[in-house]
Short mmCIF file of N, CA, C and O in Angstrom, two decimals:
data_model
loop_
_atom_site.label_atom_id
_atom_site.label_comp_id
_atom_site.label_asym_id
_atom_site.label_seq_id
_atom_site.Cartn_x
_atom_site.Cartn_y
_atom_site.Cartn_z
N MET L 1 0.84 -1.19 0.00
CA MET L 1 0.00 0.00 0.00
C MET L 1 0.89 1.25 0.00
O MET L 1 1.81 1.38 0.78
N ASP L 2 0.59 2.17 -0.84
CA ASP L 2 1.38 3.39 -0.97
C ASP L 2 0.75 4.48 -0.09
O ASP L 2 -0.32 5.02 -0.40
N PHE L 3 1.43 4.80 1.04
CA PHE L 3 0.89 5.77 1.99
C PHE L 3 0.88 7.18 1.42
O PHE L 3 0.01 7.98 1.75
N LYS L 4 1.85 7.46 0.57
CA LYS L 4 1.92 8.80 -0.01
C LYS L 4 0.67 9.09 -0.85
O LYS L 4 0.11 10.18 -0.79
N LYS L 5 0.22 8.11 -1.59
CA LYS L 5 -0.97 8.28 -2.40
C LYS L 5 -2.25 8.20 -1.57
O LYS L 5 -3.20 8.95 -1.79
N ALA L 6 -2.26 7.32 -0.59
CA ALA L 6 -3.46 7.13 0.23
C ALA L 6 -3.74 8.37 1.09
O ALA L 6 -4.90 8.77 1.28
N LEU L 7 -2.70 8.98 1.62
CA LEU L 7 -2.89 10.15 2.49
C LEU L 7 -2.71 11.47 1.76
O LEU L 7 -2.76 12.53 2.38
N ASN L 8 -2.50 11.43 0.46
CA ASN L 8 -2.33 12.62 -0.37
C ASN L 8 -1.20 13.50 0.18
O ASN L 8 -1.38 14.66 0.49
N LEU L 9 -0.01 12.91 0.33
CA LEU L 9 1.13 13.61 0.88
C LEU L 9 2.04 14.20 -0.18
O LEU L 9 3.14 14.63 0.12
N ASN L 10 1.60 14.26 -1.39
CA ASN L 10 2.39 14.87 -2.44
C ASN L 10 2.29 16.39 -2.26
O ASN L 10 1.27 17.01 -2.52
N SER L 11 3.37 17.00 -1.83
CA SER L 11 3.32 18.42 -1.47
C SER L 11 3.09 19.31 -2.69
O SER L 11 2.43 20.34 -2.59
N TYR L 12 3.62 18.94 -3.84
CA TYR L 12 3.40 19.76 -5.02
C TYR L 12 1.93 19.76 -5.41
O TYR L 12 1.37 20.81 -5.73
N GLU L 13 1.30 18.62 -5.37
CA GLU L 13 -0.13 18.54 -5.71
C GLU L 13 -0.95 19.36 -4.72
O GLU L 13 -1.88 20.05 -5.09
N TRP L 14 -0.59 19.26 -3.44
CA TRP L 14 -1.34 20.02 -2.44
C TRP L 14 -1.18 21.52 -2.69
O TRP L 14 -2.15 22.27 -2.65
N TRP L 15 0.06 21.96 -2.96
CA TRP L 15 0.29 23.37 -3.21
C TRP L 15 -0.43 23.84 -4.47
O TRP L 15 -1.00 24.92 -4.50
N ARG L 16 -0.44 23.03 -5.49
CA ARG L 16 -1.11 23.39 -6.73
C ARG L 16 -2.61 23.56 -6.51
O ARG L 16 -3.24 24.43 -7.09
N ASN L 17 -3.18 22.75 -5.64
CA ASN L 17 -4.62 22.81 -5.40
C ASN L 17 -5.01 23.91 -4.40
O ASN L 17 -6.16 24.35 -4.39
N HIS L 18 -4.09 24.34 -3.55
CA HIS L 18 -4.45 25.27 -2.47
C HIS L 18 -3.65 26.57 -2.50
O HIS L 18 -3.71 27.35 -1.55
N ARG L 19 -2.93 26.88 -3.55
CA ARG L 19 -2.04 28.03 -3.53
C ARG L 19 -2.78 29.36 -3.44
O ARG L 19 -2.32 30.28 -2.78
N ARG L 20 -3.92 29.48 -4.06
CA ARG L 20 -4.67 30.74 -3.98
C ARG L 20 -5.16 31.00 -2.56
O ARG L 20 -5.06 32.10 -2.04
N PHE L 21 -5.68 29.97 -1.94
CA PHE L 21 -6.19 30.11 -0.58
C PHE L 21 -5.07 30.44 0.40
O PHE L 21 -5.20 31.34 1.25
N VAL L 22 -3.94 29.75 0.30
CA VAL L 22 -2.82 29.97 1.21
C VAL L 22 -2.22 31.36 0.98
O VAL L 22 -1.90 32.08 1.94
N THR L 23 -2.07 31.78 -0.26
CA THR L 23 -1.51 33.09 -0.56
C THR L 23 -2.43 34.19 -0.05
O THR L 23 -1.97 35.16 0.57
N PHE L 24 -3.72 34.07 -0.30
CA PHE L 24 -4.68 35.07 0.18
C PHE L 24 -4.68 35.12 1.71
O PHE L 24 -4.69 36.20 2.30
N GLY L 25 -4.64 33.99 2.36
CA GLY L 25 -4.59 33.94 3.82
C GLY L 25 -3.33 34.57 4.36
O GLY L 25 -3.34 35.28 5.37
N GLY L 26 -2.20 34.33 3.70
CA GLY L 26 -0.95 34.95 4.11
C GLY L 26 -0.98 36.46 3.99
O GLY L 26 -0.51 37.17 4.88
N PHE L 27 -1.55 36.96 2.90
CA PHE L 27 -1.68 38.40 2.75
C PHE L 27 -2.59 38.99 3.81
O PHE L 27 -2.33 40.08 4.33
N LEU L 28 -3.66 38.30 4.17
CA LEU L 28 -4.55 38.79 5.22
C LEU L 28 -3.85 38.85 6.57
O LEU L 28 -4.03 39.81 7.33
N VAL L 29 -3.04 37.86 6.87
CA VAL L 29 -2.30 37.86 8.13
C VAL L 29 -1.30 39.00 8.16
O VAL L 29 -1.16 39.72 9.16
N LEU L 30 -0.58 39.21 7.08
CA LEU L 30 0.38 40.32 7.01
C LEU L 30 -0.31 41.67 7.11
O LEU L 30 0.18 42.58 7.78
N LEU L 31 -1.46 41.82 6.47
CA LEU L 31 -2.22 43.06 6.56
C LEU L 31 -2.68 43.30 8.00
O LEU L 31 -2.62 44.43 8.50
N GLY L 32 -3.13 42.25 8.67
CA GLY L 32 -3.56 42.39 10.06
C GLY L 32 -2.42 42.81 10.97
O GLY L 32 -2.60 43.63 11.87
N CYS L 33 -1.24 42.26 10.75
CA CYS L 33 -0.07 42.65 11.55
C CYS L 33 0.33 44.08 11.28
O CYS L 33 0.80 44.78 12.18
N TRP L 34 0.13 44.55 10.06
CA TRP L 34 0.50 45.90 9.70
C TRP L 34 -0.50 46.92 10.26
O TRP L 34 -0.12 48.02 10.68
N VAL L 35 -1.79 46.58 10.30
CA VAL L 35 -2.84 47.49 10.73
C VAL L 35 -3.02 47.49 12.25
O VAL L 35 -3.55 48.45 12.82
N ASN L 36 -2.57 46.45 12.94
CA ASN L 36 -2.81 46.32 14.38
C ASN L 36 -2.34 47.53 15.20
O ASN L 36 -3.08 47.97 16.08
N PRO L 37 -1.16 48.12 14.99
CA PRO L 37 -0.78 49.29 15.79
C PRO L 37 -1.71 50.49 15.59
O PRO L 37 -1.98 51.24 16.53
N VAL L 38 -2.22 50.65 14.40
CA VAL L 38 -3.14 51.76 14.13
C VAL L 38 -4.44 51.56 14.90
O VAL L 38 -4.99 52.50 15.50
N ILE L 39 -4.93 50.34 14.92
CA ILE L 39 -6.16 50.03 15.65
C ILE L 39 -5.95 50.22 17.15
O ILE L 39 -6.81 50.79 17.84
N GLN L 40 -4.82 49.78 17.67
CA GLN L 40 -4.54 49.93 19.09
C GLN L 40 -4.43 51.41 19.47
O GLN L 40 -4.93 51.81 20.53
N GLU L 41 -3.82 52.20 18.64
CA GLU L 41 -3.70 53.64 18.91
C GLU L 41 -5.08 54.30 18.93
O GLU L 41 -5.36 55.15 19.78
N SER L 42 -5.97 53.91 18.02
CA SER L 42 -7.32 54.49 18.02
C SER L 42 -8.11 54.05 19.25
O SER L 42 -8.90 54.82 19.79
N ARG L 43 -7.92 52.82 19.70
CA ARG L 43 -8.59 52.37 20.94
C ARG L 43 -8.12 53.20 22.13
O ARG L 43 -8.92 53.60 22.97
N ASN L 44 -6.82 53.43 22.21
CA ASN L 44 -6.28 54.23 23.30
C ASN L 44 -6.80 55.67 23.26
O ASN L 44 -7.12 56.26 24.28
N LYS L 45 -6.91 56.22 22.05
CA LYS L 45 -7.42 57.57 21.92
C LYS L 45 -8.89 57.65 22.30
O LYS L 45 -9.32 58.61 22.95
N ASN L 46 -9.68 56.65 21.93
CA ASN L 46 -11.09 56.63 22.31
C ASN L 46 -11.25 56.54 23.82
O ASN L 46 -12.12 57.19 24.40
N LEU L 47 -10.42 55.74 24.46
CA LEU L 47 -10.46 55.64 25.92
C LEU L 47 -10.08 56.97 26.56
O LEU L 47 -10.72 57.41 27.53
N CYS L 48 -9.09 57.63 26.00
CA CYS L 48 -8.68 58.94 26.51
C CYS L 48 -9.82 59.95 26.36
O CYS L 48 -10.12 60.70 27.29
N VAL L 49 -10.48 59.97 25.22
CA VAL L 49 -11.58 60.91 24.99
C VAL L 49 -12.73 60.63 25.94
O VAL L 49 -13.31 61.56 26.52
N ARG L 50 -13.07 59.36 26.14
CA ARG L 50 -14.14 59.03 27.09
C ARG L 50 -13.81 59.49 28.50
O ARG L 50 -14.66 60.05 29.21
N THR L 51 -12.58 59.27 28.91
CA THR L 51 -12.17 59.63 30.26
C THR L 51 -12.18 61.14 30.45
O THR L 51 -12.74 61.65 31.44
N TYR L 52 -11.61 61.87 29.53
CA TYR L 52 -11.57 63.32 29.65
C TYR L 52 -12.96 63.94 29.49
O TYR L 52 -13.26 64.94 30.13
N SER L 53 -13.82 63.37 28.65
CA SER L 53 -15.16 63.95 28.50
C SER L 53 -15.96 63.77 29.79
O SER L 53 -16.76 64.64 30.16
N GLU L 54 -15.76 62.67 30.51
CA GLU L 54 -16.41 62.53 31.81
C GLU L 54 -15.85 63.54 32.81
O GLU L 54 -16.59 64.08 33.63
N LEU L 55 -14.57 63.81 32.72
CA LEU L 55 -13.95 64.79 33.61
C LEU L 55 -14.48 66.19 33.31
O LEU L 55 -14.77 66.96 34.24
N TYR L 56 -14.64 66.52 32.05
CA TYR L 56 -15.07 67.86 31.68
C TYR L 56 -16.56 68.09 31.89
O TYR L 56 -17.03 69.22 31.77
N THR L 57 -17.34 67.07 32.16
CA THR L 57 -18.77 67.27 32.44
C THR L 57 -19.05 67.54 33.91
O THR L 57 -20.18 67.80 34.27
N VAL L 58 -18.04 67.48 34.75
CA VAL L 58 -18.19 67.82 36.16
C VAL L 58 -18.47 69.32 36.25
O VAL L 58 -17.78 70.13 35.61
N PRO L 59 -19.48 69.73 37.03
CA PRO L 59 -19.85 71.16 37.06
C PRO L 59 -18.71 72.09 37.47
O PRO L 59 -18.60 73.20 36.93
N GLU L 60 -17.86 71.67 38.40
CA GLU L 60 -16.76 72.54 38.82
C GLU L 60 -15.79 72.80 37.67
O GLU L 60 -15.23 73.90 37.53
N VAL L 61 -15.58 71.81 36.86
CA VAL L 61 -14.67 71.96 35.72
C VAL L 61 -15.33 72.79 34.62
O VAL L 61 -14.69 73.60 33.96
N LEU L 62 -16.65 72.59 34.44
CA LEU L 62 -17.35 73.36 33.42
C LEU L 62 -17.37 74.85 33.74
O LEU L 62 -17.35 75.68 32.83
N GLU L 63 -17.40 75.19 35.02
CA GLU L 63 -17.36 76.61 35.39
C GLU L 63 -16.05 77.25 34.94
O GLU L 63 -16.01 78.42 34.58
N LYS L 64 -14.99 76.47 34.99
CA LYS L 64 -13.68 76.98 34.56
C LYS L 64 -13.69 77.34 33.08
O LYS L 64 -13.05 78.29 32.65
N PHE L 65 -14.45 76.59 32.29
CA PHE L 65 -14.49 76.83 30.84
C PHE L 65 -15.68 77.69 30.43
O PHE L 65 -16.03 77.75 29.27
N ASN L 66 -16.34 78.30 31.40
CA ASN L 66 -17.43 79.23 31.12
C ASN L 66 -18.57 78.55 30.36
O ASN L 66 -18.98 78.97 29.28
N ALA L 67 -19.08 77.48 30.92
CA ALA L 67 -20.12 76.69 30.27
C ALA L 67 -21.45 77.42 30.19
O ALA L 67 -22.27 77.12 29.31
N LYS L 68 -21.69 78.39 31.05
CA LYS L 68 -22.96 79.13 31.01
C LYS L 68 -23.09 79.93 29.72
O LYS L 68 -24.17 80.05 29.15
N GLN L 69 -21.98 80.46 29.23
CA GLN L 69 -22.02 81.16 27.95
C GLN L 69 -22.33 80.20 26.81
O GLN L 69 -23.01 80.56 25.86
N LEU L 70 -21.83 78.99 26.91
CA LEU L 70 -22.12 78.00 25.87
C LEU L 70 -23.60 77.69 25.83
O LEU L 70 -24.19 77.54 24.76
N GLU L 71 -24.22 77.59 26.98
CA GLU L 71 -25.65 77.30 27.03
C GLU L 71 -26.46 78.47 26.47
O GLU L 71 -27.51 78.28 25.86
N GLU L 72 -25.98 79.70 26.68
CA GLU L 72 -26.66 80.86 26.11
C GLU L 72 -26.65 80.82 24.59
O GLU L 72 -27.60 81.25 23.94
N PHE L 73 -25.58 80.32 24.02
CA PHE L 73 -25.49 80.21 22.56
C PHE L 73 -26.13 78.94 22.03
O PHE L 73 -26.11 78.70 20.83
N GLY L 74 -26.65 78.12 22.90
CA GLY L 74 -27.35 76.92 22.47
C GLY L 74 -26.47 75.71 22.28
O GLY L 74 -26.87 74.74 21.64
N LEU L 75 -25.27 75.74 22.81
CA LEU L 75 -24.39 74.58 22.70
C LEU L 75 -24.62 73.64 23.87
O LEU L 75 -24.86 74.07 25.00
N ASP L 76 -24.52 72.38 23.61
CA ASP L 76 -24.70 71.36 24.65
C ASP L 76 -23.38 71.19 25.40
O ASP L 76 -22.31 71.14 24.79
N THR L 77 -23.46 71.06 26.72
CA THR L 77 -22.23 70.91 27.51
C THR L 77 -21.56 69.57 27.24
O THR L 77 -20.33 69.47 27.32
N ASN L 78 -22.33 68.54 26.91
CA ASN L 78 -21.73 67.23 26.61
C ASN L 78 -20.91 67.30 25.31
O ASN L 78 -19.82 66.73 25.23
N ASP L 79 -21.46 68.00 24.32
CA ASP L 79 -20.71 68.15 23.07
C ASP L 79 -19.45 68.99 23.29
O ASP L 79 -18.39 68.71 22.73
N PHE L 80 -19.58 70.01 24.11
CA PHE L 80 -18.43 70.83 24.43
C PHE L 80 -17.37 70.01 25.17
O PHE L 80 -16.17 70.12 24.89
N ALA L 81 -17.80 69.16 26.09
CA ALA L 81 -16.87 68.32 26.84
C ALA L 81 -16.17 67.33 25.92
O ALA L 81 -14.96 67.09 26.05
N LYS L 82 -16.90 66.76 24.96
CA LYS L 82 -16.27 65.83 24.01
C LYS L 82 -15.26 66.54 23.11
O LYS L 82 -14.20 66.00 22.82
N ALA L 83 -15.59 67.75 22.70
CA ALA L 83 -14.66 68.50 21.85
C ALA L 83 -13.39 68.86 22.63
O ALA L 83 -12.28 68.73 22.11
N LEU L 84 -13.55 69.28 23.87
CA LEU L 84 -12.38 69.58 24.69
C LEU L 84 -11.56 68.32 24.95
O LEU L 84 -10.33 68.37 24.94
N ALA L 85 -12.23 67.20 25.18
CA ALA L 85 -11.52 65.95 25.43
C ALA L 85 -10.75 65.51 24.21
O ALA L 85 -9.59 65.08 24.32
N TYR L 86 -11.34 65.64 23.03
CA TYR L 86 -10.64 65.28 21.80
C TYR L 86 -9.42 66.17 21.59
O TYR L 86 -8.34 65.71 21.22
N GLN L 87 -9.60 67.46 21.87
CA GLN L 87 -8.48 68.40 21.71
C GLN L 87 -7.36 68.07 22.70
O GLN L 87 -6.19 68.13 22.35
N THR L 88 -7.73 67.72 23.92
CA THR L 88 -6.72 67.38 24.92
C THR L 88 -5.99 66.09 24.55
O THR L 88 -4.77 66.00 24.70
N CYS L 89 -6.72 65.11 24.07
CA CYS L 89 -6.10 63.81 23.75
C CYS L 89 -5.24 63.86 22.50
O CYS L 89 -4.34 63.03 22.35
N THR L 90 -5.52 64.78 21.60
CA THR L 90 -4.70 64.86 20.40
C THR L 90 -3.42 65.63 20.63
O THR L 90 -2.48 65.52 19.85
N SER L 91 -3.39 66.43 21.70
CA SER L 91 -2.15 67.13 21.99
C SER L 91 -1.12 66.13 22.49
O SER L 91 -1.44 65.10 23.07
N GLN L 92 0.13 66.41 22.28
CA GLN L 92 1.18 65.45 22.62
C GLN L 92 1.40 65.35 24.12
O GLN L 92 1.90 64.34 24.60
N LYS L 93 1.00 66.35 24.87
CA LYS L 93 1.15 66.29 26.32
C LYS L 93 0.26 65.20 26.93
O LYS L 93 0.66 64.52 27.84
N ALA L 94 -0.97 65.09 26.45
CA ALA L 94 -1.92 64.15 27.03
C ALA L 94 -1.52 62.70 26.74
O ALA L 94 -1.73 61.82 27.56
N ILE L 95 -0.97 62.46 25.58
CA ILE L 95 -0.63 61.09 25.20
C ILE L 95 0.68 60.66 25.85
O ILE L 95 0.90 59.49 26.11
N GLY L 96 1.52 61.61 26.16
CA GLY L 96 2.78 61.28 26.83
C GLY L 96 3.94 61.09 25.87
O GLY L 96 4.86 60.36 26.14
N LYS L 97 3.89 61.73 24.73
CA LYS L 97 4.97 61.61 23.75
C LYS L 97 6.01 62.66 23.99
O LYS L 97 5.78 63.73 24.42
#
């Protein structure tokens, strides 16, 4: 009994039948490794924005930024807090660079 034929161990035949799938899978893995730092950086930035926006919605902090004038102009304090948080997180001081 020929085990090579019974178990389909001919590597050239296997590669010929599966080369598109293996090549496409390899490219997907390489793309994932290349994009992973960008995704991690955006996750960290989102966490920073959420944290700072909660901090900026505290009334004592809003008084510092003159939130009453914002309400007079019809701006929402939550939107203002998110904008300030995004501005703080994009600066290099907040990220620690």
